Amino acid sequence: MRWRLSYFLAVLCAVLLMTADTRAVLNEDHVVHTLLGTIRGVPLTFQNERVSAFLGVPYARPPVGVRRFAKPEMVQPWSGELEARHLAKTCFLTIDTAEDCLNMNIWVPANHDGSVLVWIFGGGFFSGSPSLDLYDGTALAAIKHTIVVNINYRLGPFGFLYLGDESPVPGNMGLLDQQAALRWLHENIGSFGGDSSRVTLFGESAGSASATAHLAAPDSYSYFSKIIANSGTIMNSWASRTPETMLELSMRLAKRLNCTSKGTDAISIHNCLRGVPASVVQVEADHVSSEIGLPMTFAFVPVSADRNFFKGDVFDRIRTRSFKKDVAAIFGTVKDEGTYWLPYYMSRYGFCFNHTISAEDPQNRALITREQYRQSMKAFMPYFGGSALVEHALLHAYQSVSTGFTPQENLRDGVGRFLGDYFFTCSLIEFVDIIADNVYGPVYMYYFTMRSTANPWPKWMGVMHGYEIEYAFGQPLSRPSLYEKNYLTTEQRFSEFIMKLWIDFANTGTPATYWPKYNRIDRQALELGEESTRGDHRIMVDVHGSYCRLIDEAKTVAGQVSECRARRTQSEPAARKLSAAGSAPVSAFLFVVLLGTLRALVPVEQLPQMW
């Protein structure tokens, strides 16, 4: 017994010495010895805190040549010393980016307790980079004494082309890249002093959708214990497409690249696509995307059902609660999710911006007319089967959502609010409801209301999509010149507040004692705004709930209308009878459904009179 105890103590001392040595080496030489080989980083200092940065560390073999469009292959051991001194390359987007991009940036502070934050960037799965100044992990690592990792993944057609599960182009390569990066960290982060059992994924938009996708990917389960999901889930309409749709879009790209002339089988198409210059592939993929026409619809995104990543249909997994249960989570949305997208998708309807003049110039107020409002909302109606009932209901509901001083402001703000509700907030809440009911760990939700003084867009656009990221990475502290001087102290205090919430959650699973856990009954969310730094912790209930319920009803109506149309198509004689005798009762029923929801949103005298 004494021998066993002595042996145990000897092993324990050895482990502690190894850990101490590793951290000492990091402090002095910025060198780590991993299972794959030695890595040398670069020394950084922020607010008198030392950080070792390991930049552009490869986790998989370059996806070029025969490995283009293939599942990632883990990087092989190397001899000598790997110089990790340059930021990870951006995966191929334009001529100055690279296909050889499966690498990551790692920031390790001199003093930390082993917790790891893994950032997954957003960009609609077609753009983005782990190496933007905005995502510099130095400040977060130094101030909060945590390891920060930014992972890279393939984008657009290189990451999400799909020719079938059994083909050489299986789809979801970008998500599999992320999974490979998480596996690399699981196997190697201990060499940096990190704890592989205390990994938190955090991301925004498509990065947030990616983080939630790993909840439904069995091979990812062991690689993380918590997630922080900002403005996106895999359930959002833009975050995935069916295999049938992805195959059709991929074949459309292959045809544009003249890769179907020798046959339409996956192998011959793949062989052809591998030989096309990356820049040409990207240009033609952009053409395919532009042909779709619908706002907020991206061509090359995750395929919703596969055998490699989801190992099934992701929506079936969510519906049957077949996802990772041992997890804690924070979900959140910003107040004005939709306004960011208006100049990109709604410019033809009056949302034009002149960047050569002041953002606050009257020309940039986007004071649209009632007809422009109607046309703007009509542009989204294909998502509702073109239903006139839905169109009228949404037009009336969203025209009064704003507290603007003029009717034009109300109409303008209504379009932005609808866009944000439909494409971001409501789908996120639906997902949070499911997760909160079924995971073992606590779930929290926030509503972000702090507008950055570094935001260059007009003030009426509010708290825009993506503008919470800078606070989580400490940008007001690392790049203070971007902010208004007379407001800088508030910006910095708020950034420190957000970083503390995130790190406390990563360390303990509890971001703050005053933050109530989320449940689907009252849907409590903590408002994160300027008042938060003064100890005014406001709790919101049922964020955008009435509007989300209206959208849910509208989806139901659209589904019923589509079903009726399908039946008419199947039988023309029956369809004529339905048109003559049956459509009015159906329309009346659907109107009653929408009217009930509208009454909760709009005063009776403002309800539609055009039915």
Coordinates of C-alpha atoms in Angstrom, one line a residue:
M1 CA 0.0 0.0 0.0
R2 CA 2.8 2.4 0.9
W3 CA 4.6 1.5 -2.4
R4 CA 1.4 2.3 -4.3
L5 CA 1.1 5.6 -2.5
S6 CA 4.7 6.5 -3.2
Y7 CA 4.3 5.6 -6.8
F8 CA 1.2 7.8 -7.1
L9 CA 2.9 10.7 -5.4
A10 CA 5.9 10.3 -7.8
V11 CA 3.6 10.3 -10.8
L12 CA 1.7 13.3 -9.5
C13 CA 4.9 15.2 -9.0
A14 CA 6.1 14.4 -12.5
V15 CA 2.8 15.6 -14.0
L16 CA 3.0 18.8 -12.0
L17 CA 6.6 19.4 -13.0
M18 CA 5.7 18.8 -16.6
T19 CA 3.0 21.3 -16.4
A20 CA 5.2 23.8 -14.6
D21 CA 8.0 23.3 -17.2
T22 CA 5.6 23.8 -20.1
R23 CA 4.3 27.1 -18.7
A24 CA 7.9 28.2 -17.9
V25 CA 9.0 27.4 -21.4
L26 CA 6.0 29.4 -22.7
N27 CA 7.0 32.3 -20.5
E28 CA 10.6 32.4 -21.5
D29 CA 11.1 31.0 -25.0
H30 CA 7.5 30.8 -26.5
V31 CA 8.1 27.2 -27.5
V32 CA 5.9 24.2 -27.0
H33 CA 6.5 20.6 -27.7
T34 CA 3.4 18.9 -29.0
L35 CA 2.8 15.3 -30.0
L36 CA 3.4 16.4 -33.6
G37 CA 6.5 18.5 -33.2
T38 CA 7.9 21.6 -31.7
I39 CA 6.2 25.0 -32.3
R40 CA 7.8 28.4 -31.7
G41 CA 5.6 31.4 -31.3
V42 CA 6.1 35.1 -30.8
P43 CA 6.1 37.2 -27.6
L44 CA 3.5 39.8 -27.1
T45 CA 2.6 42.1 -24.2
F46 CA -0.7 43.8 -23.4
Q47 CA -1.3 45.9 -20.3
N48 CA 1.9 44.5 -18.8
E49 CA 0.6 41.0 -19.3
R50 CA 2.8 38.6 -21.4
V51 CA 1.2 36.5 -24.1
S52 CA 2.7 33.9 -26.4
A53 CA 1.1 33.9 -29.8
F54 CA 1.3 30.8 -32.0
L55 CA 0.0 32.0 -35.4
G56 CA -0.9 30.0 -38.5
V57 CA -0.5 26.6 -36.8
P58 CA -1.6 23.8 -39.2
Y59 CA -4.1 21.3 -38.0
A60 CA -4.8 19.5 -41.3
R61 CA -3.0 18.8 -44.6
P62 CA -3.4 21.4 -47.3
P63 CA -6.7 20.9 -49.1
V64 CA -5.1 21.3 -52.5
G65 CA -4.7 19.2 -55.6
V66 CA -6.2 15.7 -55.0
R67 CA -7.5 17.0 -51.6
R68 CA -9.5 19.9 -53.0
F69 CA -13.2 19.3 -52.0
A70 CA -12.2 16.3 -49.9
K71 CA -12.7 15.7 -46.2
P72 CA -9.8 17.1 -44.2
E73 CA -6.8 14.9 -43.3
M74 CA -5.0 15.5 -40.0
V75 CA -1.6 17.1 -40.3
Q76 CA 1.4 14.8 -40.2
P77 CA 4.2 15.1 -37.6
W78 CA 7.1 17.4 -38.6
S79 CA 10.7 17.5 -37.8
G80 CA 12.6 20.5 -36.6
E81 CA 10.8 23.6 -35.3
L82 CA 7.6 25.0 -36.8
E83 CA 7.8 28.8 -36.9
A84 CA 4.3 30.1 -36.0
R85 CA 4.9 33.8 -36.5
H86 CA 2.4 34.7 -39.2
L87 CA -1.4 34.9 -38.9
A88 CA -3.4 32.1 -40.4
K89 CA -4.1 32.6 -44.1
T90 CA -7.7 33.4 -45.1
C91 CA -9.3 30.5 -47.0
F92 CA -9.9 31.2 -50.7
L93 CA -12.2 34.1 -51.4
T94 CA -10.2 36.3 -53.8
I95 CA -6.9 36.4 -55.5
D96 CA -5.0 37.4 -52.3
T97 CA -6.3 34.4 -50.3
A98 CA -5.2 30.8 -50.2
E99 CA -6.6 27.2 -50.5
D100 CA -3.8 26.1 -48.2
C101 CA -5.5 27.5 -45.1
L102 CA -6.3 24.8 -42.6
N103 CA -4.6 26.4 -39.7
M104 CA -5.3 28.3 -36.5
N105 CA -4.1 31.2 -34.3
I106 CA -3.5 30.5 -30.6
W107 CA -2.9 33.1 -27.8
V108 CA -1.6 31.8 -24.5
P109 CA -1.2 34.2 -21.6
A110 CA 1.7 33.7 -19.2
N111 CA -0.8 33.1 -16.3
H112 CA -3.9 31.1 -16.9
D113 CA -5.9 28.3 -15.4
G114 CA -6.3 26.1 -18.6
S115 CA -9.7 27.2 -19.9
V116 CA -9.9 27.5 -23.7
L117 CA -12.1 29.8 -25.8
V118 CA -12.4 28.7 -29.4
W119 CA -13.6 31.3 -31.9
I120 CA -15.5 30.4 -35.1
F121 CA -15.8 33.4 -37.4
G122 CA -19.0 34.2 -39.3
G123 CA -19.6 35.4 -42.9
G124 CA -22.4 33.4 -44.3
F125 CA -20.1 30.5 -45.0
F126 CA -18.8 32.3 -48.0
S127 CA -16.5 34.9 -46.4
G128 CA -14.5 35.7 -43.3
S129 CA -11.2 35.0 -41.7
P130 CA -9.8 34.1 -38.3
S131 CA -7.1 36.7 -38.7
L132 CA -9.1 39.9 -38.8
D133 CA -7.9 42.7 -36.4
L134 CA -11.4 42.5 -34.9
Y135 CA -10.7 38.9 -33.8
D136 CA -7.2 39.5 -32.4
G137 CA -7.1 37.4 -29.2
T138 CA -4.3 39.2 -27.5
A139 CA -6.4 41.5 -25.3
L140 CA -8.9 38.8 -24.3
A141 CA -6.1 36.3 -23.4
A142 CA -4.1 38.9 -21.5
I143 CA -6.9 40.6 -19.5
K144 CA -8.9 37.5 -18.7
H145 CA -6.0 35.0 -18.4
T146 CA -7.5 32.4 -20.8
I147 CA -6.3 30.6 -23.9
V148 CA -7.9 32.0 -27.0
V149 CA -7.9 30.0 -30.3
N150 CA -9.3 31.2 -33.7
I151 CA -9.8 28.3 -36.1
N152 CA -10.0 28.4 -39.9
Y153 CA -12.3 26.5 -42.3
R154 CA -12.9 26.3 -46.0
L155 CA -15.6 28.6 -47.4
G156 CA -18.0 28.8 -50.4
P157 CA -17.7 26.0 -52.9
F158 CA -14.4 24.8 -51.5
G159 CA -16.0 24.2 -48.2
F160 CA -19.6 23.3 -49.1
L161 CA -19.9 21.9 -52.7
Y162 CA -21.9 18.7 -52.6
L163 CA -22.1 15.9 -55.1
G164 CA -23.5 13.2 -52.8
D165 CA -22.6 11.4 -49.6
E166 CA -20.7 8.7 -51.4
S167 CA -19.0 11.0 -53.8
P168 CA -15.5 12.5 -53.6
V169 CA -17.3 15.8 -52.8
P170 CA -19.4 14.9 -49.7
G171 CA -20.4 18.3 -48.6
N172 CA -19.9 20.0 -45.2
M173 CA -16.1 20.0 -45.7
G174 CA -16.0 23.4 -43.9
L175 CA -17.8 21.9 -40.9
L176 CA -15.5 18.9 -41.0
D177 CA -12.5 21.3 -41.1
Q178 CA -13.8 22.8 -37.9
Q179 CA -14.2 19.4 -36.4
A180 CA -10.7 18.5 -37.3
A181 CA -9.4 21.7 -35.7
L182 CA -11.3 20.8 -32.5
R183 CA -9.8 17.3 -32.6
W184 CA -6.3 18.8 -33.0
L185 CA -6.9 21.0 -30.0
H186 CA -8.3 18.1 -28.0
E187 CA -5.1 16.2 -28.6
N188 CA -2.6 19.0 -28.3
I189 CA -3.9 21.9 -26.3
G190 CA -2.4 20.3 -23.1
S191 CA 1.0 21.1 -24.5
F192 CA 0.1 24.8 -24.3
G193 CA -1.1 24.3 -20.7
G194 CA -4.8 24.1 -21.8
D195 CA -7.4 21.8 -20.4
S196 CA -9.1 19.8 -23.1
S197 CA -12.1 19.2 -20.9
R198 CA -12.8 23.0 -20.5
V199 CA -13.2 24.1 -24.1
T200 CA -15.9 26.7 -25.0
L201 CA -16.9 27.3 -28.5
F202 CA -18.0 30.9 -29.3
G203 CA -19.0 32.4 -32.6
E204 CA -21.2 34.9 -34.4
S205 CA -23.7 34.6 -37.3
A206 CA -22.4 31.7 -39.4
G207 CA -19.8 31.0 -36.7
S208 CA -22.6 30.8 -34.2
A209 CA -24.6 28.5 -36.6
S210 CA -21.4 26.4 -36.8
A211 CA -21.1 26.1 -33.0
T212 CA -24.6 24.9 -32.7
A213 CA -24.1 22.5 -35.6
H214 CA -21.5 20.7 -33.5
L215 CA -24.2 20.1 -31.0
A216 CA -25.7 17.8 -33.6
A217 CA -22.5 16.2 -34.8
P218 CA -21.7 13.1 -32.8
D219 CA -18.0 13.1 -33.6
S220 CA -17.7 16.6 -32.1
Y221 CA -19.3 15.9 -28.7
S222 CA -16.2 15.2 -26.8
Y223 CA -14.3 18.2 -28.0
F224 CA -16.2 21.0 -26.1
S225 CA -18.3 21.5 -23.0
K226 CA -19.9 24.9 -23.5
I227 CA -21.0 27.2 -26.3
I228 CA -21.7 30.9 -26.7
A229 CA -23.8 31.5 -29.8
N230 CA -24.3 35.1 -31.0
S231 CA -26.9 35.8 -33.7
G232 CA -27.3 32.4 -35.4
T233 CA -28.1 28.7 -35.1
I234 CA -28.0 25.8 -37.6
M235 CA -31.9 26.2 -37.7
N236 CA -31.7 29.6 -39.3
S237 CA -33.1 29.5 -42.8
W238 CA -29.8 30.7 -44.4
A239 CA -27.6 28.2 -42.4
S240 CA -28.3 25.0 -44.4
R241 CA -29.9 23.6 -47.5
T242 CA -31.3 20.2 -48.3
P243 CA -29.2 17.6 -50.2
E244 CA -31.4 18.0 -53.2
T245 CA -30.9 21.8 -53.4
M246 CA -27.2 21.6 -52.7
L247 CA -26.8 19.0 -55.4
E248 CA -28.7 21.2 -57.9
L249 CA -26.6 24.3 -57.1
S250 CA -23.4 22.3 -57.2
M251 CA -24.3 20.8 -60.6
R252 CA -25.1 24.3 -61.8
L253 CA -21.6 25.4 -60.9
A254 CA -20.1 22.3 -62.5
K255 CA -22.0 23.2 -65.7
R256 CA -20.7 26.8 -65.7
L257 CA -17.2 25.5 -65.3
N258 CA -17.7 23.1 -68.3
C259 CA -17.2 20.1 -66.1
T260 CA -20.4 18.2 -67.2
S261 CA -19.4 17.9 -70.8
K262 CA -17.8 14.4 -70.3
G263 CA -20.6 13.1 -68.1
T264 CA -22.6 14.0 -65.0
D265 CA -21.2 11.3 -62.7
A266 CA -19.6 12.7 -59.5
I267 CA -16.1 11.2 -60.2
S268 CA -15.7 12.8 -63.6
I269 CA -17.0 16.1 -62.4
H270 CA -14.7 16.0 -59.4
N271 CA -11.7 15.3 -61.6
C272 CA -12.6 18.2 -63.8
L273 CA -13.2 20.6 -60.9
R274 CA -9.9 19.8 -59.3
G275 CA -8.1 21.1 -62.4
V276 CA -9.9 24.5 -62.6
P277 CA -8.0 27.4 -61.1
A278 CA -9.4 28.4 -57.7
S279 CA -10.1 32.0 -58.9
V280 CA -12.3 30.7 -61.7
V281 CA -14.2 28.4 -59.4
Q282 CA -14.9 31.3 -57.0
V283 CA -16.0 33.7 -59.8
E284 CA -18.5 31.2 -61.2
A285 CA -19.7 30.3 -57.7
D286 CA -20.4 34.0 -57.2
H287 CA -22.5 33.9 -60.4
V288 CA -24.5 30.9 -59.1
S289 CA -25.1 32.8 -55.9
S290 CA -26.3 35.9 -57.7
E291 CA -28.7 33.9 -59.8
I292 CA -30.7 32.8 -56.7
G293 CA -32.2 36.2 -56.4
L294 CA -33.8 35.8 -52.9
P295 CA -32.5 38.1 -50.2
M296 CA -30.5 36.4 -47.4
T297 CA -30.1 33.1 -49.4
F298 CA -26.5 31.9 -49.9
A299 CA -25.6 29.2 -52.4
F300 CA -22.9 27.1 -50.8
V301 CA -23.7 26.4 -47.2
P302 CA -23.9 23.3 -45.0
V303 CA -26.0 20.4 -46.4
S304 CA -28.6 19.5 -43.8
A305 CA -28.3 15.8 -44.1
D306 CA -25.1 13.8 -44.6
R307 CA -23.2 10.7 -43.4
N308 CA -20.0 12.4 -42.4
F309 CA -20.7 15.3 -40.1
F310 CA -24.3 15.2 -38.9
K311 CA -24.6 11.4 -39.7
G312 CA -28.2 11.9 -40.5
D313 CA -30.6 14.9 -41.0
V314 CA -29.8 17.8 -38.6
F315 CA -33.5 18.7 -38.4
D316 CA -34.4 15.1 -37.5
R317 CA -31.7 15.2 -34.8
I318 CA -33.1 18.4 -33.4
R319 CA -36.7 17.2 -33.6
T320 CA -35.9 13.9 -31.9
R321 CA -33.6 15.6 -29.4
S322 CA -30.6 13.5 -30.7
F323 CA -27.9 16.1 -29.9
K324 CA -25.2 16.7 -27.3
K325 CA -26.8 16.9 -23.8
D326 CA -23.9 17.5 -21.5
V327 CA -23.4 21.2 -22.4
A328 CA -24.0 24.6 -21.0
A329 CA -24.9 27.5 -23.4
I330 CA -25.4 31.2 -23.8
F331 CA -27.4 32.4 -26.8
G332 CA -28.0 36.0 -27.8
T333 CA -29.2 38.4 -30.4
V334 CA -28.6 42.1 -31.0
K335 CA -31.4 44.7 -31.0
D336 CA -31.3 45.6 -34.7
E337 CA -30.2 42.3 -36.5
G338 CA -31.8 43.3 -39.8
T339 CA -30.5 46.8 -40.5
Y340 CA -27.0 45.7 -41.5
W341 CA -28.4 43.8 -44.5
L342 CA -30.6 46.6 -45.9
P343 CA -28.0 48.3 -48.2
Y344 CA -27.0 44.9 -49.6
Y345 CA -30.4 43.5 -50.4
M346 CA -32.9 46.4 -50.3
S347 CA -31.0 49.2 -52.1
R348 CA -33.5 49.2 -55.0
Y349 CA -36.3 50.0 -52.6
G350 CA -34.7 53.2 -51.2
F351 CA -32.1 51.8 -48.8
C352 CA -29.2 53.4 -50.7
F353 CA -26.2 54.8 -48.9
N354 CA -23.6 57.4 -50.0
H355 CA -20.4 56.6 -48.2
T356 CA -18.7 59.8 -49.6
I357 CA -20.8 62.0 -47.3
S358 CA -21.5 61.9 -43.6
A359 CA -23.4 58.9 -42.3
E360 CA -25.8 61.2 -40.6
D361 CA -26.5 63.3 -43.8
P362 CA -30.2 63.4 -44.6
Q363 CA -29.5 61.5 -47.8
N364 CA -28.6 58.5 -45.7
R365 CA -31.7 58.4 -43.6
A366 CA -33.5 56.0 -46.0
L367 CA -36.9 57.6 -45.6
I368 CA -38.8 55.2 -47.8
T369 CA -42.3 55.7 -49.2
R370 CA -45.3 53.5 -48.5
E371 CA -44.9 51.9 -51.9
Q372 CA -41.2 51.2 -51.3
Y373 CA -42.2 49.7 -47.9
R374 CA -44.7 47.4 -49.7
Q375 CA -42.1 46.4 -52.4
S376 CA -39.5 45.8 -49.7
M377 CA -41.7 43.4 -47.8
K378 CA -43.0 41.8 -51.0
A379 CA -39.4 40.8 -51.8
F380 CA -39.5 38.4 -48.9
M381 CA -42.9 36.8 -49.8
P382 CA -41.4 33.9 -51.7
Y383 CA -40.4 32.6 -48.3
F384 CA -44.1 32.4 -47.5
G385 CA -45.2 30.8 -50.8
G386 CA -46.3 34.2 -52.2
S387 CA -49.3 34.3 -49.9
A388 CA -51.2 37.6 -50.2
L389 CA -52.7 36.9 -46.7
V390 CA -49.3 36.7 -45.2
E391 CA -48.1 39.8 -47.1
H392 CA -51.0 41.9 -45.8
A393 CA -50.6 40.7 -42.2
L394 CA -46.8 41.4 -42.1
L395 CA -47.3 44.8 -43.8
H396 CA -49.7 45.9 -41.2
A397 CA -47.8 44.4 -38.2
Y398 CA -44.4 45.8 -39.0
Q399 CA -45.4 49.3 -40.1
S400 CA -45.9 50.3 -36.5
V401 CA -43.0 48.5 -34.8
S402 CA -40.8 51.6 -34.6
T403 CA -41.0 54.6 -32.3
G404 CA -39.8 56.9 -35.1
F405 CA -41.0 60.5 -35.4
T406 CA -42.3 60.2 -39.0
P407 CA -44.3 57.7 -41.0
Q408 CA -41.3 57.2 -43.3
E409 CA -39.0 56.3 -40.3
N410 CA -41.6 53.8 -39.1
L411 CA -41.8 52.1 -42.5
R412 CA -38.0 52.0 -42.8
D413 CA -37.5 50.6 -39.4
G414 CA -40.3 48.0 -40.0
V415 CA -38.4 46.5 -42.9
G416 CA -35.2 46.2 -40.8
R417 CA -37.0 44.7 -37.9
F418 CA -38.8 42.1 -40.0
L419 CA -35.6 41.1 -41.7
G420 CA -33.9 40.7 -38.3
D421 CA -36.8 38.8 -36.8
Y422 CA -37.3 36.4 -39.7
F423 CA -33.7 35.6 -40.5
F424 CA -32.1 35.7 -37.0
T425 CA -34.0 36.4 -33.8
C426 CA -37.1 34.2 -34.1
S427 CA -35.2 31.1 -35.4
L428 CA -32.7 31.5 -32.6
I429 CA -35.4 31.7 -30.0
E430 CA -37.0 28.5 -31.4
F431 CA -33.7 26.7 -31.1
V432 CA -33.0 28.0 -27.6
D433 CA -36.5 26.7 -26.5
I434 CA -35.5 23.2 -27.6
I435 CA -32.0 23.3 -26.2
A436 CA -33.1 24.7 -22.8
D437 CA -35.6 21.9 -22.4
N438 CA -33.2 19.1 -23.2
V439 CA -29.6 19.7 -22.1
Y440 CA -28.2 19.0 -18.7
G441 CA -26.3 22.3 -18.2
P442 CA -27.7 25.7 -17.7
V443 CA -28.9 27.9 -20.7
Y444 CA -28.8 31.7 -20.7
M445 CA -30.0 34.3 -23.2
Y446 CA -29.0 37.9 -23.7
Y447 CA -30.4 40.9 -25.7
F448 CA -27.6 43.2 -26.8
T449 CA -28.4 46.9 -26.9
M450 CA -25.1 48.7 -26.8
R451 CA -24.3 50.8 -29.9
S452 CA -20.6 51.1 -30.6
T453 CA -19.2 54.6 -31.2
A454 CA -16.8 52.9 -33.7
N455 CA -19.9 52.0 -35.8
P456 CA -19.6 53.9 -39.1
W457 CA -23.2 53.4 -40.2
P458 CA -26.0 55.9 -39.6
K459 CA -27.3 56.0 -36.0
W460 CA -30.8 55.0 -37.1
M461 CA -29.4 51.6 -38.0
G462 CA -29.0 51.0 -34.3
V463 CA -27.3 48.0 -32.7
M464 CA -26.3 46.1 -35.8
H465 CA -25.5 42.5 -36.6
G466 CA -22.0 41.7 -35.6
Y467 CA -21.3 44.8 -33.5
E468 CA -21.1 42.9 -30.2
I469 CA -17.9 41.1 -31.3
E470 CA -15.5 44.0 -30.6
Y471 CA -16.5 44.0 -26.9
A472 CA -15.8 40.3 -26.5
F473 CA -12.3 40.7 -27.9
G474 CA -11.5 43.8 -26.0
Q475 CA -11.2 46.1 -29.0
P476 CA -12.0 49.3 -27.1
L477 CA -9.0 48.6 -24.9
S478 CA -6.6 47.4 -27.7
R479 CA -7.6 50.0 -30.4
P480 CA -9.0 53.0 -28.4
S481 CA -8.5 55.4 -31.3
L482 CA -11.5 53.9 -33.1
Y483 CA -13.9 55.2 -30.5
E484 CA -15.2 58.6 -29.5
K485 CA -12.9 60.1 -26.9
N486 CA -15.7 61.4 -24.6
Y487 CA -17.3 58.0 -24.6
L488 CA -14.1 55.8 -24.5
T489 CA -14.2 55.1 -20.8
T490 CA -17.8 53.7 -21.1
E491 CA -16.8 51.6 -24.1
Q492 CA -13.8 50.1 -22.3
R493 CA -15.8 49.5 -19.1
F494 CA -18.5 47.7 -21.1
S495 CA -15.9 45.6 -23.0
E496 CA -14.4 44.5 -19.7
F497 CA -17.9 43.6 -18.5
I498 CA -18.6 41.5 -21.5
M499 CA -15.3 39.7 -21.3
K500 CA -15.9 38.9 -17.7
L501 CA -19.3 37.4 -18.4
W502 CA -17.9 35.2 -21.1
I503 CA -14.9 34.0 -19.1
D504 CA -16.8 33.4 -15.9
F505 CA -19.2 31.3 -18.0
A506 CA -16.3 29.4 -19.6
N507 CA -14.8 28.7 -16.2
T508 CA -17.9 27.9 -14.1
G509 CA -20.9 27.6 -16.4
T510 CA -22.5 30.6 -14.6
P511 CA -21.9 34.0 -16.2
A512 CA -23.3 36.0 -13.3
T513 CA -25.6 35.4 -10.3
Y514 CA -28.0 38.1 -11.5
W515 CA -28.5 36.4 -14.9
P516 CA -31.5 34.1 -14.8
K517 CA -31.5 30.7 -16.5
Y518 CA -33.6 30.5 -19.6
N519 CA -36.7 28.5 -19.9
R520 CA -39.3 28.4 -22.7
I521 CA -42.2 29.5 -20.4
D522 CA -41.1 33.1 -19.6
R523 CA -38.1 33.3 -21.9
Q524 CA -36.0 35.6 -19.7
A525 CA -33.1 37.4 -21.3
L526 CA -30.5 39.7 -19.8
E527 CA -30.2 43.0 -21.5
L528 CA -26.5 43.8 -22.2
G529 CA -26.3 47.6 -22.7
E530 CA -24.7 50.7 -21.3
E531 CA -26.7 50.5 -18.1
S532 CA -25.2 47.1 -17.4
T533 CA -21.9 48.7 -16.4
R534 CA -23.7 50.7 -13.7
G535 CA -25.2 47.6 -12.1
D536 CA -28.6 48.1 -13.7
H537 CA -29.2 44.5 -14.8
R538 CA -32.5 44.6 -16.8
I539 CA -34.3 41.3 -17.4
M540 CA -36.4 41.1 -20.6
V541 CA -39.2 38.6 -21.1
D542 CA -40.3 37.0 -24.3
V543 CA -38.0 39.0 -26.7
H544 CA -39.9 39.9 -29.9
G545 CA -42.3 37.2 -28.9
S546 CA -45.5 38.5 -30.5
Y547 CA -43.8 39.2 -33.8
C548 CA -42.1 35.8 -33.8
R549 CA -45.5 34.1 -33.1
L550 CA -46.9 36.1 -36.1
I551 CA -44.1 34.8 -38.3
D552 CA -44.7 31.2 -37.1
E553 CA -48.4 31.6 -38.0
A554 CA -47.4 33.0 -41.4
K555 CA -45.2 30.0 -42.0
T556 CA -48.1 27.7 -41.2
V557 CA -50.4 29.6 -43.5
A558 CA -47.8 29.5 -46.3
G559 CA -47.5 25.7 -45.8
Q560 CA -51.2 25.2 -46.0
V561 CA -51.4 27.4 -49.1
S562 CA -48.6 25.4 -50.8
E563 CA -50.4 22.2 -49.9
C564 CA -53.6 23.5 -51.5
R565 CA -51.7 24.4 -54.6
A566 CA -50.1 21.0 -54.8
R567 CA -53.5 19.4 -54.7
R568 CA -54.8 21.6 -57.4
T569 CA -51.9 20.6 -59.6
Q570 CA -52.6 16.9 -59.1
S571 CA -56.2 17.2 -60.3
E572 CA -57.3 20.1 -62.6
P573 CA -61.0 19.3 -62.5
A574 CA -60.9 19.1 -58.7
A575 CA -58.9 22.2 -58.6
R576 CA -61.5 24.1 -60.6
K577 CA -64.2 23.0 -58.1
L578 CA -61.9 24.1 -55.2
S579 CA -61.3 27.4 -56.9
A580 CA -65.1 28.0 -57.3
A581 CA -66.3 26.7 -54.0
G582 CA -63.6 25.9 -51.6
S583 CA -61.0 28.6 -51.6
A584 CA -63.1 31.2 -49.7
P585 CA -63.6 29.1 -46.6
V586 CA -59.9 28.2 -46.6
S587 CA -58.9 31.8 -47.0
A588 CA -61.3 32.8 -44.3
F589 CA -59.8 30.2 -41.9
L590 CA -56.3 31.4 -42.6
F591 CA -57.3 35.0 -42.1
V592 CA -58.8 34.2 -38.7
V593 CA -55.5 32.6 -37.7
L594 CA -53.5 35.6 -38.7
L595 CA -56.0 38.1 -37.4
G596 CA -55.8 36.6 -33.9
T597 CA -52.1 37.1 -33.8
L598 CA -52.3 40.6 -35.3
R599 CA -54.7 41.7 -32.6
A600 CA -51.8 41.3 -30.1
L601 CA -49.6 43.6 -32.1
V602 CA -51.7 46.3 -33.7
P603 CA -54.5 48.5 -32.4
V604 CA -57.9 47.4 -33.7
E605 CA -58.4 50.5 -35.7
Q606 CA -55.2 49.8 -37.6
L607 CA -56.0 46.2 -38.6
P608 CA -56.2 45.5 -42.3
Q609 CA -59.5 46.4 -44.0
M610 CA -58.6 45.0 -47.4
W611 CA -59.7 41.4 -47.1

